[in-house]
JSON list of C-alpha atoms in Angstrom, two decimals:
[
{"chain": "T", "resi": 83, "resn": "ALA", "atom": "CA", "xyz": [-111.59, 68.86, -49.49]},
{"chain": "T", "resi": 84, "resn": "GLN", "atom": "CA", "xyz": [-113.06, 67.49, -46.32]},
{"chain": "T", "resi": 85, "resn": "SER", "atom": "CA", "xyz": [-111.06, 65.43, -43.85]},
{"chain": "T", "resi": 86, "resn": "VAL", "atom": "CA", "xyz": [-111.22, 64.12, -40.32]},
{"chain": "T", "resi": 87, "resn": "THR", "atom": "CA", "xyz": [-108.44, 63.58, -37.80]},
{"chain": "T", "resi": 88, "resn": "GLN", "atom": "CA", "xyz": [-108.77, 61.41, -34.73]},
{"chain": "T", "resi": 89, "resn": "PRO", "atom": "CA", "xyz": [-105.51, 62.03, -32.86]},
{"chain": "T", "resi": 90, "resn": "ASP", "atom": "CA", "xyz": [-105.82, 59.10, -30.46]},
{"chain": "T", "resi": 91, "resn": "ILE", "atom": "CA", "xyz": [-105.32, 55.68, -32.00]},
{"chain": "T", "resi": 92, "resn": "HIS", "atom": "CA", "xyz": [-105.95, 53.76, -28.80]},
{"chain": "T", "resi": 93, "resn": "ILE", "atom": "CA", "xyz": [-107.39, 54.75, -25.42]},
{"chain": "T", "resi": 94, "resn": "THR", "atom": "CA", "xyz": [-107.58, 52.55, -22.34]},
{"chain": "T", "resi": 95, "resn": "VAL", "atom": "CA", "xyz": [-110.01, 53.54, -19.63]},
{"chain": "T", "resi": 96, "resn": "SER", "atom": "CA", "xyz": [-111.17, 51.94, -16.39]},
{"chain": "T", "resi": 97, "resn": "GLU", "atom": "CA", "xyz": [-114.77, 50.88, -16.07]},
{"chain": "T", "resi": 98, "resn": "GLY", "atom": "CA", "xyz": [-116.72, 53.68, -14.43]},
{"chain": "T", "resi": 99, "resn": "ALA", "atom": "CA", "xyz": [-114.26, 56.36, -15.50]},
{"chain": "T", "resi": 100, "resn": "SER", "atom": "CA", "xyz": [-115.04, 59.12, -17.95]},
{"chain": "T", "resi": 101, "resn": "LEU", "atom": "CA", "xyz": [-114.12, 58.95, -21.61]},
{"chain": "T", "resi": 102, "resn": "GLU", "atom": "CA", "xyz": [-113.35, 61.64, -24.15]},
{"chain": "T", "resi": 103, "resn": "LEU", "atom": "CA", "xyz": [-112.49, 60.95, -27.77]},
{"chain": "T", "resi": 104, "resn": "ARG", "atom": "CA", "xyz": [-111.11, 63.73, -29.90]},
{"chain": "T", "resi": 105, "resn": "CYS", "atom": "CA", "xyz": [-112.14, 64.60, -33.43]},
{"chain": "T", "resi": 106, "resn": "ASN", "atom": "CA", "xyz": [-110.93, 67.48, -35.60]},
{"chain": "T", "resi": 107, "resn": "TYR", "atom": "CA", "xyz": [-112.33, 68.16, -39.02]},
{"chain": "T", "resi": 108, "resn": "SER", "atom": "CA", "xyz": [-111.42, 70.20, -42.01]},
{"chain": "T", "resi": 109, "resn": "TYR", "atom": "CA", "xyz": [-114.23, 71.55, -44.12]},
{"chain": "T", "resi": 110, "resn": "GLY", "atom": "CA", "xyz": [-114.90, 74.85, -45.81]},
{"chain": "T", "resi": 111, "resn": "ALA", "atom": "CA", "xyz": [-118.46, 75.36, -44.70]},
{"chain": "T", "resi": 112, "resn": "THR", "atom": "CA", "xyz": [-120.80, 74.07, -42.03]},
{"chain": "T", "resi": 113, "resn": "PRO", "atom": "CA", "xyz": [-120.47, 70.32, -42.05]},
{"chain": "T", "resi": 114, "resn": "TYR", "atom": "CA", "xyz": [-122.60, 67.44, -40.95]},
{"chain": "T", "resi": 115, "resn": "LEU", "atom": "CA", "xyz": [-120.72, 65.65, -38.16]},
{"chain": "T", "resi": 116, "resn": "PHE", "atom": "CA", "xyz": [-121.23, 62.10, -36.95]},
{"chain": "T", "resi": 117, "resn": "TRP", "atom": "CA", "xyz": [-119.88, 59.63, -34.44]},
{"chain": "T", "resi": 118, "resn": "TYR", "atom": "CA", "xyz": [-120.20, 55.93, -35.19]},
{"chain": "T", "resi": 119, "resn": "VAL", "atom": "CA", "xyz": [-119.28, 52.92, -33.05]},
{"chain": "T", "resi": 120, "resn": "GLN", "atom": "CA", "xyz": [-118.12, 49.57, -34.36]},
{"chain": "T", "resi": 121, "resn": "SER", "atom": "CA", "xyz": [-118.19, 46.65, -31.97]},
{"chain": "T", "resi": 122, "resn": "PRO", "atom": "CA", "xyz": [-115.91, 43.71, -32.77]},
{"chain": "T", "resi": 123, "resn": "GLY", "atom": "CA", "xyz": [-117.11, 41.87, -35.86]},
{"chain": "T", "resi": 124, "resn": "GLN", "atom": "CA", "xyz": [-120.04, 44.23, -36.34]},
{"chain": "T", "resi": 125, "resn": "GLY", "atom": "CA", "xyz": [-121.07, 47.00, -38.66]},
{"chain": "T", "resi": 126, "resn": "LEU", "atom": "CA", "xyz": [-121.11, 50.66, -37.73]},
{"chain": "T", "resi": 127, "resn": "GLN", "atom": "CA", "xyz": [-123.85, 52.08, -35.56]},
{"chain": "T", "resi": 128, "resn": "LEU", "atom": "CA", "xyz": [-124.63, 55.78, -35.35]},
{"chain": "T", "resi": 129, "resn": "LEU", "atom": "CA", "xyz": [-124.12, 57.24, -31.85]},
{"chain": "T", "resi": 130, "resn": "LEU", "atom": "CA", "xyz": [-125.06, 60.83, -32.61]},
{"chain": "T", "resi": 131, "resn": "LYS", "atom": "CA", "xyz": [-124.98, 63.54, -35.24]},
{"chain": "T", "resi": 132, "resn": "TYR", "atom": "CA", "xyz": [-124.77, 67.31, -35.50]},
{"chain": "T", "resi": 133, "resn": "PHE", "atom": "CA", "xyz": [-126.24, 69.45, -38.22]},
{"chain": "T", "resi": 134, "resn": "SER", "atom": "CA", "xyz": [-127.07, 72.76, -36.62]},
{"chain": "T", "resi": 135, "resn": "GLY", "atom": "CA", "xyz": [-128.50, 74.33, -33.48]},
{"chain": "T", "resi": 136, "resn": "ASP", "atom": "CA", "xyz": [-127.42, 73.37, -29.99]},
{"chain": "T", "resi": 137, "resn": "THR", "atom": "CA", "xyz": [-123.72, 72.57, -30.08]},
{"chain": "T", "resi": 138, "resn": "LEU", "atom": "CA", "xyz": [-124.04, 69.93, -27.36]},
{"chain": "T", "resi": 139, "resn": "VAL", "atom": "CA", "xyz": [-125.59, 66.84, -28.88]},
{"chain": "T", "resi": 140, "resn": "GLN", "atom": "CA", "xyz": [-126.97, 63.87, -26.97]},
{"chain": "T", "resi": 141, "resn": "GLY", "atom": "CA", "xyz": [-126.75, 60.40, -28.44]},
{"chain": "T", "resi": 142, "resn": "ILE", "atom": "CA", "xyz": [-127.49, 56.82, -27.63]},
{"chain": "T", "resi": 143, "resn": "LYS", "atom": "CA", "xyz": [-125.81, 54.73, -24.94]},
{"chain": "T", "resi": 144, "resn": "GLY", "atom": "CA", "xyz": [-125.16, 57.79, -22.76]},
{"chain": "T", "resi": 145, "resn": "PHE", "atom": "CA", "xyz": [-122.80, 59.50, -25.19]},
{"chain": "T", "resi": 146, "resn": "GLU", "atom": "CA", "xyz": [-122.68, 63.21, -25.97]},
{"chain": "T", "resi": 147, "resn": "ALA", "atom": "CA", "xyz": [-120.57, 65.36, -28.25]},
{"chain": "T", "resi": 148, "resn": "GLU", "atom": "CA", "xyz": [-119.82, 69.05, -28.44]},
{"chain": "T", "resi": 149, "resn": "PHE", "atom": "CA", "xyz": [-119.33, 70.97, -31.66]},
{"chain": "T", "resi": 150, "resn": "LYS", "atom": "CA", "xyz": [-116.80, 73.80, -31.38]},
{"chain": "T", "resi": 151, "resn": "ARG", "atom": "CA", "xyz": [-116.57, 75.74, -34.60]},
{"chain": "T", "resi": 152, "resn": "SER", "atom": "CA", "xyz": [-113.61, 77.84, -33.45]},
{"chain": "T", "resi": 153, "resn": "GLN", "atom": "CA", "xyz": [-111.58, 74.70, -32.82]},
{"chain": "T", "resi": 154, "resn": "SER", "atom": "CA", "xyz": [-113.00, 72.66, -35.72]},
{"chain": "T", "resi": 155, "resn": "SER", "atom": "CA", "xyz": [-113.66, 69.92, -33.20]},
{"chain": "T", "resi": 156, "resn": "PHE", "atom": "CA", "xyz": [-116.45, 67.49, -32.40]},
{"chain": "T", "resi": 157, "resn": "ASN", "atom": "CA", "xyz": [-115.29, 65.57, -29.33]},
{"chain": "T", "resi": 158, "resn": "LEU", "atom": "CA", "xyz": [-117.24, 62.62, -27.96]},
{"chain": "T", "resi": 159, "resn": "ARG", "atom": "CA", "xyz": [-117.72, 62.10, -24.23]},
{"chain": "T", "resi": 160, "resn": "LYS", "atom": "CA", "xyz": [-119.24, 59.65, -21.82]},
{"chain": "T", "resi": 161, "resn": "PRO", "atom": "CA", "xyz": [-119.29, 60.31, -18.06]},
{"chain": "T", "resi": 162, "resn": "SER", "atom": "CA", "xyz": [-118.98, 56.68, -16.96]},
{"chain": "T", "resi": 163, "resn": "VAL", "atom": "CA", "xyz": [-117.94, 53.89, -19.30]},
{"chain": "T", "resi": 164, "resn": "HIS", "atom": "CA", "xyz": [-119.19, 50.33, -19.18]},
{"chain": "T", "resi": 165, "resn": "TRP", "atom": "CA", "xyz": [-117.25, 47.26, -20.28]},
{"chain": "T", "resi": 166, "resn": "SER", "atom": "CA", "xyz": [-119.59, 47.04, -23.27]},
{"chain": "T", "resi": 167, "resn": "ASP", "atom": "CA", "xyz": [-118.26, 50.38, -24.55]},
{"chain": "T", "resi": 168, "resn": "ALA", "atom": "CA", "xyz": [-115.06, 48.66, -25.66]},
{"chain": "T", "resi": 169, "resn": "ALA", "atom": "CA", "xyz": [-115.15, 49.17, -29.42]},
{"chain": "T", "resi": 170, "resn": "GLU", "atom": "CA", "xyz": [-113.83, 51.18, -32.34]},
{"chain": "T", "resi": 171, "resn": "TYR", "atom": "CA", "xyz": [-115.14, 54.73, -32.61]},
{"chain": "T", "resi": 172, "resn": "PHE", "atom": "CA", "xyz": [-115.24, 56.68, -35.84]},
{"chain": "T", "resi": 173, "resn": "CYS", "atom": "CA", "xyz": [-115.82, 60.37, -36.39]},
{"chain": "T", "resi": 174, "resn": "ALA", "atom": "CA", "xyz": [-117.15, 61.36, -39.81]},
{"chain": "T", "resi": 175, "resn": "VAL", "atom": "CA", "xyz": [-117.81, 64.59, -41.67]},
{"chain": "T", "resi": 176, "resn": "GLY", "atom": "CA", "xyz": [-120.02, 65.22, -44.66]},
{"chain": "T", "resi": 177, "resn": "PRO", "atom": "CA", "xyz": [-121.14, 68.24, -46.61]},
{"chain": "T", "resi": 178, "resn": "VAL", "atom": "CA", "xyz": [-124.71, 69.39, -46.30]},
{"chain": "T", "resi": 179, "resn": "ASN", "atom": "CA", "xyz": [-127.02, 67.87, -48.91]},
{"chain": "T", "resi": 180, "resn": "ASP", "atom": "CA", "xyz": [-124.41, 65.46, -50.17]},
{"chain": "T", "resi": 181, "resn": "TYR", "atom": "CA", "xyz": [-123.85, 61.80, -49.72]},
{"chain": "T", "resi": 182, "resn": "LYS", "atom": "CA", "xyz": [-120.13, 61.59, -49.27]},
{"chain": "T", "resi": 183, "resn": "LEU", "atom": "CA", "xyz": [-118.90, 60.96, -45.75]},
{"chain": "T", "resi": 184, "resn": "SER", "atom": "CA", "xyz": [-115.23, 61.10, -44.85]},
{"chain": "T", "resi": 185, "resn": "PHE", "atom": "CA", "xyz": [-114.23, 59.01, -41.87]},
{"chain": "T", "resi": 186, "resn": "GLY", "atom": "CA", "xyz": [-111.40, 59.43, -39.41]},
{"chain": "T", "resi": 187, "resn": "ALA", "atom": "CA", "xyz": [-108.98, 56.57, -38.84]},
{"chain": "T", "resi": 188, "resn": "GLY", "atom": "CA", "xyz": [-110.84, 55.53, -35.71]},
{"chain": "T", "resi": 189, "resn": "THR", "atom": "CA", "xyz": [-110.00, 55.28, -32.00]},
{"chain": "T", "resi": 190, "resn": "THR", "atom": "CA", "xyz": [-109.90, 51.91, -30.31]},
{"chain": "T", "resi": 191, "resn": "VAL", "atom": "CA", "xyz": [-111.29, 52.01, -26.78]},
{"chain": "T", "resi": 192, "resn": "THR", "atom": "CA", "xyz": [-110.30, 49.33, -24.31]},
{"chain": "T", "resi": 193, "resn": "VAL", "atom": "CA", "xyz": [-112.12, 49.13, -20.99]},
{"chain": "T", "resi": 194, "resn": "ARG", "atom": "CA", "xyz": [-110.33, 47.53, -18.06]},
{"chain": "T", "resi": 195, "resn": "ALA", "atom": "CA", "xyz": [-112.10, 46.18, -15.01]},
{"chain": "R", "resi": 53, "resn": "ASP", "atom": "CA", "xyz": [-135.77, 42.49, -38.88]},
{"chain": "R", "resi": 54, "resn": "THR", "atom": "CA", "xyz": [-132.43, 43.15, -40.52]},
{"chain": "R", "resi": 55, "resn": "ALA", "atom": "CA", "xyz": [-132.20, 46.67, -41.96]},
{"chain": "R", "resi": 56, "resn": "VAL", "atom": "CA", "xyz": [-129.12, 46.27, -44.16]},
{"chain": "R", "resi": 57, "resn": "SER", "atom": "CA", "xyz": [-127.97, 42.74, -44.88]},
{"chain": "R", "resi": 58, "resn": "GLN", "atom": "CA", "xyz": [-124.95, 41.44, -46.74]},
{"chain": "R", "resi": 59, "resn": "THR", "atom": "CA", "xyz": [-124.05, 38.02, -48.05]},
{"chain": "R", "resi": 60, "resn": "PRO", "atom": "CA", "xyz": [-121.77, 36.30, -47.56]},
{"chain": "R", "resi": 61, "resn": "LYS", "atom": "CA", "xyz": [-120.37, 37.29, -44.17]},
{"chain": "R", "resi": 62, "resn": "TYR", "atom": "CA", "xyz": [-117.03, 35.65, -44.94]},
{"chain": "R", "resi": 63, "resn": "LEU", "atom": "CA", "xyz": [-115.45, 35.03, -48.33]},
{"chain": "R", "resi": 64, "resn": "VAL", "atom": "CA", "xyz": [-112.15, 33.25, -48.82]},
{"chain": "R", "resi": 65, "resn": "THR", "atom": "CA", "xyz": [-110.89, 32.85, -52.35]},
{"chain": "R", "resi": 66, "resn": "GLN", "atom": "CA", "xyz": [-107.81, 32.52, -54.52]},
{"chain": "R", "resi": 67, "resn": "MET", "atom": "CA", "xyz": [-106.08, 35.28, -56.43]},
{"chain": "R", "resi": 68, "resn": "GLY", "atom": "CA", "xyz": [-107.46, 35.74, -59.91]},
{"chain": "R", "resi": 69, "resn": "ASN", "atom": "CA", "xyz": [-110.97, 34.58, -59.08]},
{"chain": "R", "resi": 70, "resn": "ASP", "atom": "CA", "xyz": [-114.14, 36.61, -59.61]},
{"chain": "R", "resi": 71, "resn": "LYS", "atom": "CA", "xyz": [-116.53, 37.05, -56.71]},
{"chain": "R", "resi": 72, "resn": "SER", "atom": "CA", "xyz": [-119.68, 38.96, -55.79]},
{"chain": "R", "resi": 73, "resn": "ILE", "atom": "CA", "xyz": [-121.02, 40.40, -52.57]},
{"chain": "R", "resi": 74, "resn": "LYS", "atom": "CA", "xyz": [-124.73, 41.09, -52.26]},
{"chain": "R", "resi": 75, "resn": "CYS", "atom": "CA", "xyz": [-126.43, 43.81, -50.26]},
{"chain": "R", "resi": 76, "resn": "GLU", "atom": "CA", "xyz": [-130.09, 44.38, -49.53]},
{"chain": "R", "resi": 77, "resn": "GLN", "atom": "CA", "xyz": [-131.84, 47.03, -47.46]},
{"chain": "R", "resi": 78, "resn": "ASN", "atom": "CA", "xyz": [-135.45, 46.98, -46.29]},
{"chain": "R", "resi": 79, "resn": "LEU", "atom": "CA", "xyz": [-135.52, 50.58, -45.04]},
{"chain": "R", "resi": 80, "resn": "GLY", "atom": "CA", "xyz": [-136.96, 52.08, -48.21]},
{"chain": "R", "resi": 81, "resn": "HIS", "atom": "CA", "xyz": [-133.89, 54.27, -48.65]},
{"chain": "R", "resi": 82, "resn": "ASP", "atom": "CA", "xyz": [-132.99, 55.84, -51.97]},
{"chain": "R", "resi": 83, "resn": "THR", "atom": "CA", "xyz": [-129.23, 55.79, -51.60]},
{"chain": "R", "resi": 84, "resn": "MET", "atom": "CA", "xyz": [-126.84, 52.88, -51.10]},
{"chain": "R", "resi": 85, "resn": "TYR", "atom": "CA", "xyz": [-123.09, 52.71, -50.67]},
{"chain": "R", "resi": 86, "resn": "TRP", "atom": "CA", "xyz": [-120.09, 50.40, -50.68]},
{"chain": "R", "resi": 87, "resn": "TYR", "atom": "CA", "xyz": [-117.19, 51.07, -48.31]},
{"chain": "R", "resi": 88, "resn": "LYS", "atom": "CA", "xyz": [-113.88, 49.29, -47.93]},
{"chain": "R", "resi": 89, "resn": "GLN", "atom": "CA", "xyz": [-112.29, 48.93, -44.49]},
{"chain": "R", "resi": 90, "resn": "ASP", "atom": "CA", "xyz": [-108.63, 47.97, -44.64]},
{"chain": "R", "resi": 91, "resn": "SER", "atom": "CA", "xyz": [-106.53, 46.13, -42.09]},
{"chain": "R", "resi": 92, "resn": "LYS", "atom": "CA", "xyz": [-105.88, 49.36, -40.19]},
{"chain": "R", "resi": 93, "resn": "LYS", "atom": "CA", "xyz": [-109.64, 49.87, -39.93]},
{"chain": "R", "resi": 94, "resn": "PHE", "atom": "CA", "xyz": [-109.55, 52.89, -42.25]},
{"chain": "R", "resi": 95, "resn": "LEU", "atom": "CA", "xyz": [-112.96, 53.24, -43.87]},
{"chain": "R", "resi": 96, "resn": "LYS", "atom": "CA", "xyz": [-113.21, 54.63, -47.39]},
{"chain": "R", "resi": 97, "resn": "ILE", "atom": "CA", "xyz": [-116.18, 55.06, -49.67]},
{"chain": "R", "resi": 98, "resn": "MET", "atom": "CA", "xyz": [-116.03, 53.24, -52.98]},
{"chain": "R", "resi": 99, "resn": "PHE", "atom": "CA", "xyz": [-119.38, 53.78, -54.68]},
{"chain": "R", "resi": 100, "resn": "SER", "atom": "CA", "xyz": [-122.78, 55.28, -54.09]},
{"chain": "R", "resi": 101, "resn": "TYR", "atom": "CA", "xyz": [-126.05, 54.79, -55.96]},
{"chain": "R", "resi": 102, "resn": "ASN", "atom": "CA", "xyz": [-129.14, 56.95, -55.70]},
{"chain": "R", "resi": 103, "resn": "ASN", "atom": "CA", "xyz": [-132.31, 55.47, -57.20]},
{"chain": "R", "resi": 104, "resn": "LYS", "atom": "CA", "xyz": [-130.19, 53.00, -59.15]},
{"chain": "R", "resi": 105, "resn": "GLU", "atom": "CA", "xyz": [-128.00, 55.75, -60.59]},
{"chain": "R", "resi": 106, "resn": "LEU", "atom": "CA", "xyz": [-124.27, 55.90, -59.83]},
{"chain": "R", "resi": 107, "resn": "ILE", "atom": "CA", "xyz": [-123.50, 59.18, -58.02]},
{"chain": "R", "resi": 108, "resn": "ILE", "atom": "CA", "xyz": [-120.17, 58.51, -56.34]},
{"chain": "R", "resi": 109, "resn": "ASN", "atom": "CA", "xyz": [-117.38, 56.58, -57.97]},
{"chain": "R", "resi": 110, "resn": "GLU", "atom": "CA", "xyz": [-114.14, 57.00, -56.09]},
{"chain": "R", "resi": 111, "resn": "THR", "atom": "CA", "xyz": [-110.74, 56.03, -57.41]},
{"chain": "R", "resi": 112, "resn": "VAL", "atom": "CA", "xyz": [-111.38, 52.32, -57.46]},
{"chain": "R", "resi": 113, "resn": "PRO", "atom": "CA", "xyz": [-109.86, 49.82, -59.91]},
{"chain": "R", "resi": 114, "resn": "ASN", "atom": "CA", "xyz": [-112.27, 48.99, -62.71]},
{"chain": "R", "resi": 115, "resn": "ARG", "atom": "CA", "xyz": [-112.08, 45.36, -61.56]},
{"chain": "R", "resi": 116, "resn": "PHE", "atom": "CA", "xyz": [-114.74, 46.50, -59.08]},
{"chain": "R", "resi": 117, "resn": "SER", "atom": "CA", "xyz": [-118.18, 46.90, -60.60]},
{"chain": "R", "resi": 118, "resn": "PRO", "atom": "CA", "xyz": [-121.27, 47.79, -58.60]},
{"chain": "R", "resi": 119, "resn": "LYS", "atom": "CA", "xyz": [-124.70, 46.84, -59.86]},
{"chain": "R", "resi": 120, "resn": "SER", "atom": "CA", "xyz": [-128.03, 48.08, -58.58]},
{"chain": "R", "resi": 121, "resn": "PRO", "atom": "CA", "xyz": [-130.93, 46.04, -59.99]},
{"chain": "R", "resi": 122, "resn": "ASP", "atom": "CA", "xyz": [-133.39, 48.04, -57.89]},
{"chain": "R", "resi": 123, "resn": "LYS", "atom": "CA", "xyz": [-133.40, 50.59, -55.07]},
{"chain": "R", "resi": 124, "resn": "ALA", "atom": "CA", "xyz": [-133.22, 47.92, -52.40]},
{"chain": "R", "resi": 125, "resn": "HIS", "atom": "CA", "xyz": [-130.18, 46.10, -53.75]},
{"chain": "R", "resi": 126, "resn": "LEU", "atom": "CA", "xyz": [-126.59, 47.05, -54.47]},
{"chain": "R", "resi": 127, "resn": "ASN", "atom": "CA", "xyz": [-124.20, 44.26, -55.37]},
{"chain": "R", "resi": 128, "resn": "LEU", "atom": "CA", "xyz": [-120.45, 44.43, -55.74]},
{"chain": "R", "resi": 129, "resn": "HIS", "atom": "CA", "xyz": [-118.68, 42.28, -58.29]},
{"chain": "R", "resi": 130, "resn": "ILE", "atom": "CA", "xyz": [-114.91, 41.97, -58.20]},
{"chain": "R", "resi": 131, "resn": "ASN", "atom": "CA", "xyz": [-112.93, 40.53, -61.09]},
{"chain": "R", "resi": 132, "resn": "SER", "atom": "CA", "xyz": [-109.43, 39.10, -61.01]},
{"chain": "R", "resi": 133, "resn": "LEU", "atom": "CA", "xyz": [-109.06, 39.34, -57.25]},
{"chain": "R", "resi": 134, "resn": "GLU", "atom": "CA", "xyz": [-105.72, 40.49, -55.87]},
{"chain": "R", "resi": 135, "resn": "LEU", "atom": "CA", "xyz": [-104.11, 40.10, -52.46]},
{"chain": "R", "resi": 136, "resn": "GLY", "atom": "CA", "xyz": [-104.66, 43.81, -51.78]},
{"chain": "R", "resi": 137, "resn": "ASP", "atom": "CA", "xyz": [-108.40, 43.36, -52.12]},
{"chain": "R", "resi": 138, "resn": "SER", "atom": "CA", "xyz": [-108.45, 41.58, -48.77]},
{"chain": "R", "resi": 139, "resn": "ALA", "atom": "CA", "xyz": [-110.54, 43.78, -46.50]},
{"chain": "R", "resi": 140, "resn": "VAL", "atom": "CA", "xyz": [-113.93, 44.12, -44.90]},
{"chain": "R", "resi": 141, "resn": "TYR", "atom": "CA", "xyz": [-116.52, 45.52, -47.28]},
{"chain": "R", "resi": 142, "resn": "PHE", "atom": "CA", "xyz": [-119.50, 47.36, -45.84]},
{"chain": "R", "resi": 143, "resn": "CYS", "atom": "CA", "xyz": [-122.74, 48.17, -47.53]},
{"chain": "R", "resi": 144, "resn": "ALA", "atom": "CA", "xyz": [-124.78, 51.11, -46.26]},
{"chain": "R", "resi": 145, "resn": "SER", "atom": "CA", "xyz": [-127.98, 52.92, -47.10]},
{"chain": "R", "resi": 146, "resn": "SER", "atom": "CA", "xyz": [-129.40, 56.34, -46.33]},
{"chain": "R", "resi": 147, "resn": "HIS", "atom": "CA", "xyz": [-132.48, 58.46, -46.89]},
{"chain": "R", "resi": 148, "resn": "VAL", "atom": "CA", "xyz": [-131.27, 61.98, -46.20]},
{"chain": "R", "resi": 149, "resn": "ASP", "atom": "CA", "xyz": [-128.29, 62.11, -43.90]},
{"chain": "R", "resi": 150, "resn": "GLU", "atom": "CA", "xyz": [-127.85, 59.16, -41.56]},
{"chain": "R", "resi": 151, "resn": "GLN", "atom": "CA", "xyz": [-126.20, 56.12, -43.09]},
{"chain": "R", "resi": 152, "resn": "PHE", "atom": "CA", "xyz": [-127.14, 52.66, -41.87]},
{"chain": "R", "resi": 153, "resn": "PHE", "atom": "CA", "xyz": [-124.44, 50.03, -42.23]},
{"chain": "R", "resi": 154, "resn": "GLY", "atom": "CA", "xyz": [-124.60, 46.33, -42.87]},
{"chain": "R", "resi": 155, "resn": "PRO", "atom": "CA", "xyz": [-122.60, 43.82, -40.80]},
{"chain": "R", "resi": 156, "resn": "GLY", "atom": "CA", "xyz": [-119.77, 43.65, -43.33]},
{"chain": "R", "resi": 157, "resn": "THR", "atom": "CA", "xyz": [-118.24, 40.98, -45.55]},
{"chain": "R", "resi": 158, "resn": "ARG", "atom": "CA", "xyz": [-114.71, 39.90, -44.69]},
{"chain": "R", "resi": 159, "resn": "LEU", "atom": "CA", "xyz": [-112.94, 39.07, -47.95]},
{"chain": "R", "resi": 160, "resn": "THR", "atom": "CA", "xyz": [-109.67, 37.15, -47.76]},
{"chain": "R", "resi": 161, "resn": "VAL", "atom": "CA", "xyz": [-107.69, 36.64, -50.95]},
{"chain": "R", "resi": 162, "resn": "LEU", "atom": "CA", "xyz": [-105.06, 33.89, -50.77]}
]
């Protein structure tokens, strides 16, 4: 069975500081990995995804994530956060050629001035 | 141009009522989904349809019945609403891998 763990429920970061959100997955084979962002009152928007190839993936809004097979991790990073990055972030894992995504419980990011 | 739209955005109703949520996508995708997001923001898939055929049916009470009249629409009908059904329901669609989500419908059962 596939599963995702996001160890940090809530992270507070100062504007301009760096951000790293942790994601660990459990899956028997090579998974598809995703990071989504949910702004207050909005639906989910895809930030980036990993299927294969280069383990450092660039996404929208200045985000990047690194796939580490040995650690079963897919951590999300941003070098300098903006107040508009305050949102809920979800990591998700899905099997290749299947439709079923499993989401982590999410990490709430608060940005202070 | 809205990619995945849901109506209504908010739904407040009494226990025992029957209600429907509609979803439409204009992306030409073959696959559509319903997710439930609970009060702790945990997101769980409920159903998935591919070309109008049900392909994922998670452990969901049979009071919930999805209907897909065509590839662009996937509606969710809920009978005999219960307090525990209060949540945000998201519709999504996909072509191969990336899922596009609608804005959500916040259902409150009183």
